[in-house]
mmCIF file of C-alpha atoms in Angstrom:
data_model
loop_
_atom_site.group_PDB
_atom_site.id
_atom_site.type_symbol
_atom_site.label_atom_id
_atom_site.label_comp_id
_atom_site.label_asym_id
_atom_site.label_seq_id
_atom_site.Cartn_x
_atom_site.Cartn_y
_atom_site.Cartn_z
ATOM 1 C CA UNK T 1 7.480 18.244 6.192
ATOM 2 C CA UNK T 2 5.653 14.932 5.861
ATOM 3 C CA UNK T 3 2.456 14.365 7.785
ATOM 4 C CA UNK T 4 2.947 11.735 10.508
ATOM 5 C CA UNK T 5 1.075 8.462 9.915
ATOM 6 C CA UNK T 6 -1.133 8.940 12.980
ATOM 7 C CA UNK T 7 -2.495 12.229 11.603
ATOM 8 C CA UNK T 8 -2.982 10.799 8.104
ATOM 9 C CA UNK T 9 -4.777 7.782 9.531
ATOM 10 C CA UNK T 10 -6.976 9.992 11.709
ATOM 11 C CA UNK T 11 -7.844 12.322 8.781
ATOM 12 C CA UNK T 12 -8.736 9.315 6.666
ATOM 13 C CA UNK T 13 -10.692 7.704 9.510
ATOM 14 C CA UNK T 14 -12.772 10.865 9.995
ATOM 15 C CA UNK T 15 -13.443 11.175 6.250
ATOM 16 C CA UNK T 16 -14.444 7.484 6.006
ATOM 17 C CA UNK T 17 -16.770 7.867 8.991
ATOM 18 C CA UNK T 18 -18.365 11.015 7.507
ATOM 19 C CA UNK T 19 -18.932 9.086 4.256
ATOM 20 C CA UNK T 20 -20.340 6.150 6.254
ATOM 21 C CA UNK T 21 -17.755 3.783 4.742
ATOM 22 C CA UNK T 22 -16.895 1.078 7.246
ATOM 23 C CA UNK T 23 -13.278 0.500 6.275
ATOM 24 C CA UNK T 24 -10.199 1.074 8.372
ATOM 25 C CA UNK T 25 -7.811 3.652 6.887
ATOM 26 C CA UNK T 26 -5.052 1.034 6.603
ATOM 27 C CA UNK T 27 -7.374 -1.059 4.401
ATOM 28 C CA UNK T 28 -7.874 1.916 2.058
ATOM 29 C CA UNK T 29 -4.123 2.485 1.820
ATOM 30 C CA UNK T 30 -3.406 -1.210 1.361
ATOM 31 C CA UNK T 31 -5.932 -1.516 -1.482
ATOM 32 C CA UNK T 32 -4.630 1.668 -3.088
ATOM 33 C CA UNK T 33 -1.023 0.478 -2.944
ATOM 34 C CA UNK T 34 -2.114 -2.950 -4.193
ATOM 35 C CA UNK T 35 -3.723 -1.335 -7.244
ATOM 36 C CA UNK T 36 -0.603 0.755 -7.882
ATOM 37 C CA UNK T 37 1.756 -2.221 -7.431
ATOM 38 C CA UNK T 38 -0.484 -4.352 -9.639
ATOM 39 C CA UNK T 39 0.056 -1.918 -12.471
ATOM 40 C CA UNK T 40 -3.108 0.164 -12.489
ATOM 41 C CA UNK T 41 -2.991 2.917 -15.118
ATOM 42 C CA UNK T 42 -1.614 5.951 -13.294
ATOM 43 C CA UNK T 43 -2.545 8.424 -16.001
ATOM 44 C CA UNK T 44 -5.559 10.631 -15.353
ATOM 45 C CA UNK T 45 -8.102 9.105 -13.014
ATOM 46 C CA UNK T 46 -8.510 5.597 -14.491
ATOM 47 C CA UNK T 47 -7.169 4.193 -11.197
ATOM 48 C CA UNK T 48 -10.103 5.517 -9.234
ATOM 49 C CA UNK T 49 -12.803 3.196 -10.574
ATOM 50 C CA UNK T 50 -11.184 -0.001 -9.213
ATOM 51 C CA UNK T 51 -10.697 1.802 -5.890
ATOM 52 C CA UNK T 52 -14.357 2.908 -5.822
ATOM 53 C CA UNK T 53 -15.309 -0.713 -6.504
ATOM 54 C CA UNK T 54 -13.249 -1.852 -3.482
ATOM 55 C CA UNK T 55 -14.188 0.964 -1.143
ATOM 56 C CA UNK T 56 -17.717 1.920 -1.914
ATOM 57 C CA UNK T 57 -19.421 -0.669 -4.177
ATOM 58 C CA UNK T 58 -18.458 1.372 -7.238
ATOM 59 C CA UNK T 59 -20.104 4.557 -5.972
ATOM 60 C CA UNK T 60 -18.197 7.888 -6.051
ATOM 61 C CA UNK T 61 -16.693 9.132 -2.817
ATOM 62 C CA UNK T 62 -17.689 12.404 -1.155
ATOM 63 C CA UNK T 63 -15.362 15.272 -2.161
ATOM 64 C CA UNK T 64 -13.296 15.463 1.061
ATOM 65 C CA UNK T 65 -12.618 11.713 1.021
ATOM 66 C CA UNK T 66 -11.987 11.718 -2.718
ATOM 67 C CA UNK T 67 -9.378 14.487 -2.220
ATOM 68 C CA UNK T 68 -7.644 12.581 0.594
ATOM 69 C CA UNK T 69 -7.518 9.412 -1.504
ATOM 70 C CA UNK T 70 -6.079 11.309 -4.482
ATOM 71 C CA UNK T 71 -3.365 12.779 -2.274
ATOM 72 C CA UNK T 72 -2.626 9.328 -0.849
ATOM 73 C CA UNK T 73 -2.418 7.917 -4.390
ATOM 74 C CA UNK T 74 0.122 10.524 -5.506
ATOM 75 C CA UNK T 75 2.129 10.231 -2.291
ATOM 76 C CA UNK T 76 2.227 6.415 -2.603
ATOM 77 C CA UNK T 77 3.445 6.569 -6.218
ATOM 78 C CA UNK T 78 6.104 9.112 -5.312
ATOM 79 C CA UNK T 79 7.341 6.926 -2.467
ATOM 80 C CA UNK T 80 7.338 3.731 -4.576
ATOM 81 C CA UNK T 81 9.177 5.368 -7.472
ATOM 82 C CA UNK T 82 11.771 7.345 -5.527
ATOM 83 C CA UNK T 83 13.615 5.404 -2.831
ATOM 84 C CA UNK T 84 14.689 8.703 -1.202
ATOM 85 C CA UNK T 85 11.083 9.218 -0.063
ATOM 86 C CA UNK T 86 11.009 5.757 1.510
ATOM 87 C CA UNK T 87 7.799 3.858 0.868
ATOM 88 C CA UNK T 88 6.185 2.272 3.904
ATOM 89 C CA UNK T 89 2.658 1.028 4.522
ATOM 90 C CA UNK T 90 0.457 3.527 6.278
ATOM 91 C CA UNK T 91 0.186 1.942 9.718
ATOM 92 C CA UNK T 92 -0.157 3.102 13.342
ATOM 93 C CA UNK T 93 2.998 4.449 14.909
ATOM 94 C CA UNK T 94 5.104 2.549 17.412
ATOM 95 C CA UNK T 95 3.441 4.300 20.362
ATOM 96 C CA UNK T 96 0.317 2.217 19.694
ATOM 97 C CA UNK T 97 0.035 -1.203 21.367
ATOM 98 C CA UNK T 98 1.736 -3.950 19.413
ATOM 99 C CA UNK T 99 -1.495 -5.957 19.054
ATOM 100 C CA UNK T 100 -3.129 -2.983 17.243
ATOM 101 C CA UNK T 101 -0.128 -2.584 14.965
ATOM 102 C CA UNK T 102 -0.091 -6.296 14.127
ATOM 103 C CA UNK T 103 -3.830 -6.218 13.372
ATOM 104 C CA UNK T 104 -3.359 -3.130 11.177
ATOM 105 C CA UNK T 105 -0.486 -4.802 9.303
ATOM 106 C CA UNK T 106 -2.706 -7.833 8.668
ATOM 107 C CA UNK T 107 -5.562 -5.643 7.405
ATOM 108 C CA UNK T 108 -3.181 -3.614 5.217
ATOM 109 C CA UNK T 109 -1.726 -6.808 3.730
ATOM 110 C CA UNK T 110 -5.156 -8.347 3.065
ATOM 111 C CA UNK T 111 -6.248 -5.168 1.271
ATOM 112 C CA UNK T 112 -2.952 -4.946 -0.643
ATOM 113 C CA UNK T 113 -3.450 -8.516 -1.906
ATOM 114 C CA UNK T 114 -7.032 -7.753 -2.919
ATOM 115 C CA UNK T 115 -5.967 -4.626 -4.798
ATOM 116 C CA UNK T 116 -3.137 -6.324 -6.623
ATOM 117 C CA UNK T 117 -5.307 -9.340 -7.528
ATOM 118 C CA UNK T 118 -8.074 -7.146 -8.969
ATOM 119 C CA UNK T 119 -5.756 -5.179 -11.228
ATOM 120 C CA UNK T 120 -3.190 -7.898 -12.071
ATOM 121 C CA UNK T 121 -4.865 -10.909 -13.674
ATOM 122 C CA UNK T 122 -1.470 -12.460 -14.544
ATOM 123 C CA UNK T 123 -0.189 -13.050 -11.005
ATOM 124 C CA UNK T 124 0.367 -16.717 -11.865
ATOM 125 C CA UNK T 125 2.699 -15.607 -14.661
ATOM 126 C CA UNK T 126 4.787 -13.402 -12.381
ATOM 127 C CA UNK T 127 8.415 -14.230 -11.677
ATOM 128 C CA UNK T 128 9.039 -17.058 -9.203
ATOM 129 C CA UNK T 129 10.342 -14.533 -6.716
ATOM 130 C CA UNK T 130 7.192 -12.382 -6.836
ATOM 131 C CA UNK T 131 4.895 -15.416 -6.703
ATOM 132 C CA UNK T 132 6.734 -16.549 -3.577
ATOM 133 C CA UNK T 133 6.400 -13.065 -2.056
ATOM 134 C CA UNK T 134 2.645 -13.039 -2.762
ATOM 135 C CA UNK T 135 2.324 -16.458 -1.066
ATOM 136 C CA UNK T 136 4.241 -15.140 1.962
ATOM 137 C CA UNK T 137 2.058 -12.032 2.081
ATOM 138 C CA UNK T 138 -1.052 -14.249 2.151
ATOM 139 C CA UNK T 139 0.376 -15.926 5.252
ATOM 140 C CA UNK T 140 1.165 -12.553 6.869
ATOM 141 C CA UNK T 141 -2.410 -11.440 6.182
ATOM 142 C CA UNK T 142 -3.569 -14.302 8.398
ATOM 143 C CA UNK T 143 -1.288 -13.440 11.333
ATOM 144 C CA UNK T 144 -2.882 -13.916 14.761
ATOM 145 C CA UNK T 145 -3.776 -10.931 16.944
ATOM 146 C CA UNK T 146 -2.961 -12.504 20.299
ATOM 147 C CA UNK T 147 0.416 -10.840 20.632
ATOM 148 C CA UNK T 148 2.591 -10.537 23.712
ATOM 149 C CA UNK T 149 3.936 -7.002 24.015
ATOM 150 C CA UNK T 150 7.619 -7.854 24.519
ATOM 151 C CA UNK T 151 10.913 -7.143 22.778
ATOM 152 C CA UNK T 152 10.912 -10.428 20.814
ATOM 153 C CA UNK T 153 7.406 -9.776 19.447
ATOM 154 C CA UNK T 154 8.334 -6.182 18.615
ATOM 155 C CA UNK T 155 11.363 -7.422 16.664
ATOM 156 C CA UNK T 156 9.236 -9.956 14.806
ATOM 157 C CA UNK T 157 6.724 -7.218 13.919
ATOM 158 C CA UNK T 158 9.465 -4.936 12.603
ATOM 159 C CA UNK T 159 10.783 -7.783 10.440
ATOM 160 C CA UNK T 160 7.302 -8.526 9.078
ATOM 161 C CA UNK T 161 6.717 -4.839 8.342
ATOM 162 C CA UNK T 162 10.026 -4.629 6.475
ATOM 163 C CA UNK T 163 9.161 -7.753 4.478
ATOM 164 C CA UNK T 164 5.762 -6.282 3.513
ATOM 165 C CA UNK T 165 7.386 -2.989 2.532
ATOM 166 C CA UNK T 166 9.975 -4.699 0.313
ATOM 167 C CA UNK T 167 7.319 -7.019 -1.128
ATOM 168 C CA UNK T 168 5.248 -4.029 -2.231
ATOM 169 C CA UNK T 169 8.315 -2.469 -3.875
ATOM 170 C CA UNK T 170 9.098 -5.770 -5.632
ATOM 171 C CA UNK T 171 5.535 -6.035 -6.962
ATOM 172 C CA UNK T 172 5.670 -2.456 -8.180
ATOM 173 C CA UNK T 173 8.983 -3.204 -9.925
ATOM 174 C CA UNK T 174 7.434 -6.229 -11.638
ATOM 175 C CA UNK T 175 3.970 -4.924 -12.547
ATOM 176 C CA UNK T 176 4.265 -1.150 -12.387
ATOM 177 C CA UNK T 177 4.940 1.084 -15.375
ATOM 178 C CA UNK T 178 8.274 0.933 -17.107
ATOM 179 C CA UNK T 179 10.532 3.708 -15.832
ATOM 180 C CA UNK T 180 10.482 6.579 -18.276
ATOM 181 C CA UNK T 181 13.719 8.007 -19.571
ATOM 182 C CA UNK T 182 14.475 11.485 -18.389
ATOM 183 C CA UNK T 183 14.964 14.137 -21.008
ATOM 184 C CA UNK T 184 18.502 13.860 -22.287
ATOM 185 C CA UNK T 185 18.699 10.149 -21.411
ATOM 186 C CA UNK T 186 17.982 8.976 -24.964
ATOM 187 C CA UNK T 187 19.864 5.687 -25.278
ATOM 188 C CA UNK T 188 20.262 6.223 -29.026
ATOM 189 C CA UNK T 189 22.346 9.322 -28.483
ATOM 190 C CA UNK T 190 26.057 8.663 -28.067
ATOM 191 C CA UNK T 191 27.954 11.432 -26.341
#
């Protein structure tokens, strides 16, 4: 069974506090997903240096935090690659006040954009659709925190969240690794 976002956020928050790293857990996840969607090399641990640069001025992370980040990395890749697992940004659950969720979405989006920009120097050569999505994400990252907790605002938040989710998947499709052929899927073999 999957760990609920609130427990994952809390585990990450505690590990960040113990390591004296002043980032919000959603920022860590946003940067990590940005690196992945920007096309960071997923083989081995080459992905970790750019994350260390973003999180801890290039310094290694303490073992417990390092382990949590590695698990988050693998989980994020799995969710981006396989639609059955359903990728979604790691954000507070709907029980939290809307203003906190909006602020967390903004932080996640800012960190996502930073991660993708660091690893993807050719953003200006991306497809028109992805460039437009990146521009829209930059606007979402600047969303105001003075939110009225009503049904209309809740609906707007859900729509923004879905846009961010789909935008990350689009970026991964554009910049991520080419899908590998499964064994037996050799296109040169005619059955």
